[in-house]
Tab-separated table of C-alpha atoms and ligand atoms in Angstrom:
chain	number	residue	atom	x	y	z
A	1	UNK	CA	18.998	2.334	-28.369
A	2	UNK	CA	22.024	4.179	-27.366
A	3	UNK	CA	22.044	6.291	-24.254
A	4	UNK	CA	23.179	9.649	-25.038
A	5	UNK	CA	24.938	11.498	-22.195
A	6	UNK	CA	27.898	13.811	-22.483
A	7	UNK	CA	29.730	16.177	-20.688
A	8	UNK	CA	28.624	19.771	-21.177
A	9	UNK	CA	31.860	20.995	-22.369
A	10	UNK	CA	32.031	18.626	-25.035
A	11	UNK	CA	28.203	19.221	-26.004
A	12	UNK	CA	29.065	22.985	-26.253
A	13	UNK	CA	32.230	22.657	-27.843
A	14	UNK	CA	30.587	20.255	-31.021
A	15	UNK	CA	27.342	22.082	-30.974
A	16	UNK	CA	29.085	25.719	-31.518
A	17	UNK	CA	32.204	24.523	-33.270
A	18	UNK	CA	34.460	26.111	-30.571
A	19	UNK	CA	37.434	24.491	-28.690
A	20	UNK	CA	37.245	23.520	-25.124
A	21	UNK	CA	39.141	26.422	-23.997
A	22	UNK	CA	36.521	28.964	-25.377
A	23	UNK	CA	33.726	26.669	-23.894
A	24	UNK	CA	35.476	26.929	-20.360
A	25	UNK	CA	35.696	30.721	-20.674
A	26	UNK	CA	32.019	30.899	-21.614
A	27	UNK	CA	30.974	28.677	-18.585
A	28	UNK	CA	33.093	30.939	-16.309
A	29	UNK	CA	31.309	33.977	-17.866
A	30	UNK	CA	27.960	32.422	-16.397
A	31	UNK	CA	26.525	32.314	-19.887
A	32	UNK	CA	25.264	28.801	-20.042
A	33	UNK	CA	22.152	27.427	-18.134
A	34	UNK	CA	21.049	23.711	-18.063
A	35	UNK	CA	17.488	23.325	-17.118
A	36	UNK	CA	17.091	26.782	-15.990
A	37	UNK	CA	20.011	26.776	-13.720
A	38	UNK	CA	23.718	28.497	-14.640
A	39	UNK	CA	26.001	25.906	-15.212
A	40	UNK	CA	29.696	26.455	-14.752
A	41	UNK	CA	30.988	22.998	-14.326
A	42	UNK	CA	32.704	21.997	-17.483
A	43	UNK	CA	32.258	17.981	-16.552
A	44	UNK	CA	28.472	18.576	-15.822
A	45	UNK	CA	26.562	15.690	-17.334
A	46	UNK	CA	23.853	16.357	-20.015
A	47	UNK	CA	21.774	14.106	-21.957
A	48	UNK	CA	19.155	14.570	-24.915
A	49	UNK	CA	16.419	15.746	-22.706
A	50	UNK	CA	18.680	18.717	-20.859
A	51	UNK	CA	17.442	21.881	-21.934
A	52	UNK	CA	20.708	23.940	-22.827
A	53	UNK	CA	20.595	27.652	-23.313
A	54	UNK	CA	23.556	30.061	-24.164
A	55	UNK	CA	23.159	33.633	-24.191
A	56	UNK	CA	19.419	33.167	-24.327
A	57	UNK	CA	19.758	31.018	-27.473
A	58	UNK	CA	18.355	27.596	-27.136
A	59	UNK	CA	21.028	25.029	-28.147
A	60	UNK	CA	18.949	21.978	-27.057
A	61	UNK	CA	15.362	21.466	-25.802
A	62	UNK	CA	14.170	17.942	-26.525
A	63	UNK	CA	10.906	16.654	-24.958
A	64	UNK	CA	10.403	13.308	-23.593
A	65	UNK	CA	7.579	10.972	-25.112
A	66	UNK	CA	6.201	8.031	-23.266
A	67	UNK	CA	3.438	6.345	-24.991
A	68	UNK	CA	1.181	2.966	-24.506
A	69	UNK	CA	-0.554	1.538	-27.437
A	70	UNK	CA	-3.054	-1.310	-27.590
A	71	UNK	CA	-1.421	-3.218	-30.524
A	72	UNK	CA	-3.897	-5.255	-32.812
A	73	UNK	CA	-3.015	-8.325	-34.249
A	74	UNK	CA	-1.688	-7.747	-37.681
A	75	UNK	CA	0.311	-4.633	-36.883
A	76	UNK	CA	3.838	-5.033	-36.968
A	77	UNK	CA	6.435	-3.668	-34.146
A	78	UNK	CA	8.807	-1.798	-36.611
A	79	UNK	CA	8.969	1.772	-37.659
A	80	UNK	CA	8.860	0.904	-41.217
A	81	UNK	CA	7.276	-2.134	-43.085
A	82	UNK	CA	6.525	-2.789	-46.724
A	83	UNK	CA	3.706	-5.257	-46.176
A	84	UNK	CA	2.038	-4.401	-42.701
A	85	UNK	CA	0.949	-1.328	-41.038
A	86	UNK	CA	3.391	-0.525	-38.311
A	87	UNK	CA	2.565	0.568	-34.570
A	88	UNK	CA	4.207	4.095	-35.737
A	89	UNK	CA	1.489	4.227	-38.359
A	90	UNK	CA	-1.051	4.160	-35.674
A	91	UNK	CA	0.256	7.159	-34.013
A	92	UNK	CA	0.110	9.449	-37.508
A	93	UNK	CA	-2.034	12.391	-36.753
A	94	UNK	CA	-1.641	12.350	-32.986
A	95	UNK	CA	2.060	13.333	-33.042
A	96	UNK	CA	4.110	15.482	-35.265
A	97	UNK	CA	6.444	13.650	-37.939
A	98	UNK	CA	9.676	14.947	-35.854
A	99	UNK	CA	8.139	13.110	-32.347
A	100	UNK	CA	7.282	10.085	-34.798
A	101	UNK	CA	10.562	9.697	-35.964
A	102	UNK	CA	12.216	10.051	-32.358
A	103	UNK	CA	10.261	7.178	-30.994
A	104	UNK	CA	11.410	3.534	-30.693
A	105	UNK	CA	9.611	0.302	-29.369
A	106	UNK	CA	10.320	-0.930	-25.828
A	107	UNK	CA	9.974	-4.629	-26.296
A	108	UNK	CA	8.336	-6.130	-29.312
A	109	UNK	CA	5.270	-8.226	-29.848
A	110	UNK	CA	4.962	-10.547	-32.763
A	111	UNK	CA	2.667	-9.764	-35.663
A	112	UNK	CA	-0.368	-11.880	-34.338
A	113	UNK	CA	-0.164	-10.936	-30.663
A	114	UNK	CA	-2.209	-8.088	-29.367
A	115	UNK	CA	-2.001	-5.558	-26.348
A	116	UNK	CA	0.500	-3.204	-24.543
A	117	UNK	CA	3.208	-1.846	-26.288
A	118	UNK	CA	5.383	1.086	-25.078
A	119	UNK	CA	7.074	3.580	-27.395
A	120	UNK	CA	9.699	6.522	-26.241
A	121	UNK	CA	12.218	8.417	-27.209
A	122	UNK	CA	14.322	8.042	-23.971
A	123	UNK	CA	16.507	5.304	-24.158
A	124	UNK	CA	17.514	5.714	-20.321
A	125	UNK	CA	13.762	4.794	-19.608
A	126	UNK	CA	13.331	1.698	-22.166
A	127	UNK	CA	16.776	0.614	-20.985
A	128	UNK	CA	15.235	0.053	-17.478
A	129	UNK	CA	12.395	-1.739	-18.761
A	130	UNK	CA	14.188	-3.818	-21.327
A	131	UNK	CA	17.603	-4.975	-19.850
A	132	UNK	CA	17.847	-8.426	-18.486
A	133	UNK	CA	19.518	-7.294	-15.008
A	134	UNK	CA	16.280	-5.292	-14.273
A	135	UNK	CA	14.092	-8.514	-14.480
A	136	UNK	CA	11.069	-6.645	-15.389
A	137	UNK	CA	8.072	-8.962	-15.779
A	138	UNK	CA	5.703	-9.005	-18.497
A	139	UNK	CA	2.173	-10.534	-18.242
A	140	UNK	CA	0.458	-12.470	-21.146
A	141	UNK	CA	-3.089	-13.818	-21.608
A	142	UNK	CA	-2.784	-17.096	-23.736
A	143	UNK	CA	-5.340	-19.158	-25.378
A	144	UNK	CA	-4.716	-22.515	-26.466
A	145	UNK	CA	-5.806	-25.078	-28.814
A	146	UNK	CA	-6.010	-28.017	-26.316
A	147	UNK	CA	-6.555	-28.131	-22.622
A	148	UNK	CA	-3.721	-27.429	-20.294
A	149	UNK	CA	-2.796	-29.455	-17.459
A	150	UNK	CA	-0.892	-28.767	-14.030
A	151	UNK	CA	2.221	-30.252	-15.789
A	152	UNK	CA	2.449	-27.235	-17.597
A	153	UNK	CA	2.863	-25.022	-14.365
A	154	UNK	CA	6.112	-27.100	-13.582
A	155	UNK	CA	7.563	-27.024	-16.842
A	156	UNK	CA	7.344	-23.001	-17.570
A	157	UNK	CA	8.533	-22.460	-13.682
A	158	UNK	CA	11.575	-25.039	-14.185
A	159	UNK	CA	12.507	-23.548	-17.397
A	160	UNK	CA	12.954	-24.874	-20.897
A	161	UNK	CA	16.055	-25.641	-22.930
A	162	UNK	CA	16.179	-24.581	-26.517
A	163	UNK	CA	18.875	-25.935	-28.493
A	164	UNK	CA	19.009	-23.383	-31.196
A	165	UNK	CA	20.125	-20.498	-29.117
A	166	UNK	CA	21.228	-22.786	-26.289
A	167	UNK	CA	19.439	-21.144	-23.673
A	168	UNK	CA	17.383	-22.232	-20.801
A	169	UNK	CA	14.385	-20.043	-20.182
A	170	UNK	CA	14.264	-18.261	-16.815
A	171	UNK	CA	11.468	-19.621	-14.556
A	172	UNK	CA	8.148	-18.299	-15.808
A	173	UNK	CA	4.794	-18.122	-13.798
A	174	UNK	CA	1.969	-20.040	-15.558
A	175	UNK	CA	-1.891	-19.800	-13.902
A	176	UNK	CA	-4.301	-21.837	-15.434
A	177	UNK	CA	-7.651	-19.557	-15.666
A	178	UNK	CA	-9.916	-22.256	-17.653
A	179	UNK	CA	-8.895	-25.296	-19.469
A	180	UNK	CA	-8.164	-23.291	-22.697
A	181	UNK	CA	-6.860	-20.092	-20.853
A	182	UNK	CA	-3.690	-19.246	-18.904
A	183	UNK	CA	-1.612	-16.051	-17.844
A	184	UNK	CA	1.975	-16.326	-18.014
A	185	UNK	CA	4.381	-14.121	-16.540
A	186	UNK	CA	8.154	-13.904	-18.103
A	187	UNK	CA	10.997	-11.929	-17.190
A	188	UNK	CA	12.790	-12.314	-20.286
A	189	UNK	CA	11.839	-11.977	-24.037
A	190	UNK	CA	13.077	-14.661	-26.205
A	191	UNK	CA	12.006	-14.838	-29.806
A	192	UNK	CA	8.269	-16.375	-29.855
A	193	UNK	CA	9.159	-17.373	-26.307
A	194	UNK	CA	5.465	-18.207	-25.256
A	195	UNK	CA	4.552	-19.904	-28.538
A	196	UNK	CA	7.609	-22.501	-28.548
A	197	UNK	CA	7.012	-22.998	-24.793
A	198	UNK	CA	3.816	-24.144	-25.246
A	199	UNK	CA	4.966	-25.731	-28.384
A	200	UNK	CA	6.667	-28.430	-26.043
A	201	UNK	CA	3.324	-29.612	-25.314
A	202	UNK	CA	2.130	-29.584	-28.959
A	203	UNK	CA	-0.262	-27.340	-28.019
A	204	UNK	CA	-0.580	-24.389	-30.499
A	205	UNK	CA	-1.193	-20.731	-29.235
A	206	UNK	CA	-4.577	-19.510	-30.577
A	207	UNK	CA	-4.504	-15.944	-29.217
A	208	UNK	CA	-1.738	-14.017	-27.093
A	209	UNK	CA	-2.246	-10.552	-25.552
A	210	UNK	CA	0.055	-8.613	-23.491
A	211	UNK	CA	-1.497	-6.717	-20.501
A	212	UNK	CA	1.629	-5.393	-18.579
A	213	UNK	CA	5.226	-4.447	-18.501
A	214	UNK	CA	6.324	-4.425	-14.794
A	215	UNK	CA	3.970	-1.919	-12.801
A	216	UNK	CA	2.665	-0.365	-16.231
A	217	UNK	CA	-0.895	-2.092	-17.231
A	218	UNK	CA	-2.700	-1.646	-20.424
A	219	UNK	CA	-5.147	0.992	-20.013
A	220	UNK	CA	-8.630	-0.885	-20.446
A	221	UNK	CA	-10.248	2.128	-21.830
A	222	UNK	CA	-8.031	1.737	-25.108
A	223	UNK	CA	-9.468	-0.202	-27.686
A	224	UNK	CA	-7.342	-1.985	-30.125
A	225	UNK	CA	-5.242	0.594	-32.114
A	226	UNK	CA	-5.702	3.312	-29.599
A	227	UNK	CA	-3.248	4.701	-27.623
A	228	UNK	CA	-2.427	7.621	-25.053
A	229	UNK	CA	0.616	9.394	-23.537
A	230	UNK	CA	1.585	8.016	-20.153
A	231	UNK	CA	1.201	10.254	-17.215
A	232	UNK	CA	3.926	11.203	-14.923
A	233	UNK	CA	3.137	8.520	-12.198
A	234	UNK	CA	3.339	5.967	-15.079
A	235	UNK	CA	6.720	7.185	-16.355
A	236	UNK	CA	8.111	6.579	-12.804
A	237	UNK	CA	6.780	3.365	-12.212
B	1	URA	N1	5.868	-14.770	-27.042
B	1	URA	C1	5.526	-15.045	-28.310
B	1	URA	O1	5.745	-15.960	-28.500
B	1	URA	N2	5.007	-14.057	-28.795
B	1	URA	C2	5.091	-12.469	-28.216
B	1	URA	O2	4.712	-11.778	-29.369
B	1	URA	C3	5.597	-12.277	-26.844
B	1	URA	C4	5.724	-13.471	-26.277
């Protein structure tokens, strides 16, 4: 998802279809405000959530949306799908169509994985949560077909080589909760990563549920399929 920032003079020039010289004059005449403050600097950087007003006319006023959803098994992490219900379908009725159309999914889960999904229209926020350099941890509850042993802990911590992508997974934390239940913390999100890591032990994953992304934990009051808007503190986490 591209991060939409631009210079104020370029934004006004493109929006109003006027040249930069004319924009400079308009700014010098103090006819433009950004987020409620008079803007005179042609090089001021604005983004998709900057409120931009010229001569009392709103040029841009977009609201940022941050949503957490308890994704059920069988729902696909896509905006559209021919076969399955999508995470966006679960939000219909709670948000208007324009908002729904603006959302993207922050780090996907497989069709048969449940738990925390974040959706937003703020690409800078989602970048921070998904870009590899930020190493944001994701915590999963994993139920296995066969009992796990301490060997798994070492193998997950060491990383596993996958020849198909020619990658070694980053150190992951595995905690044994009970013989058939573990908690796994990843700082990356490779294709079917958890299932493939347990696959090394020929131990099929029976159920997979994501509890948290970074400091954001799935609200326990949300039943499967339910969602809510994040509060201000959660957005800043
Ligand atoms: N690992 C998986 O195998 N599936 C997911 O959905 C998430 C992590």
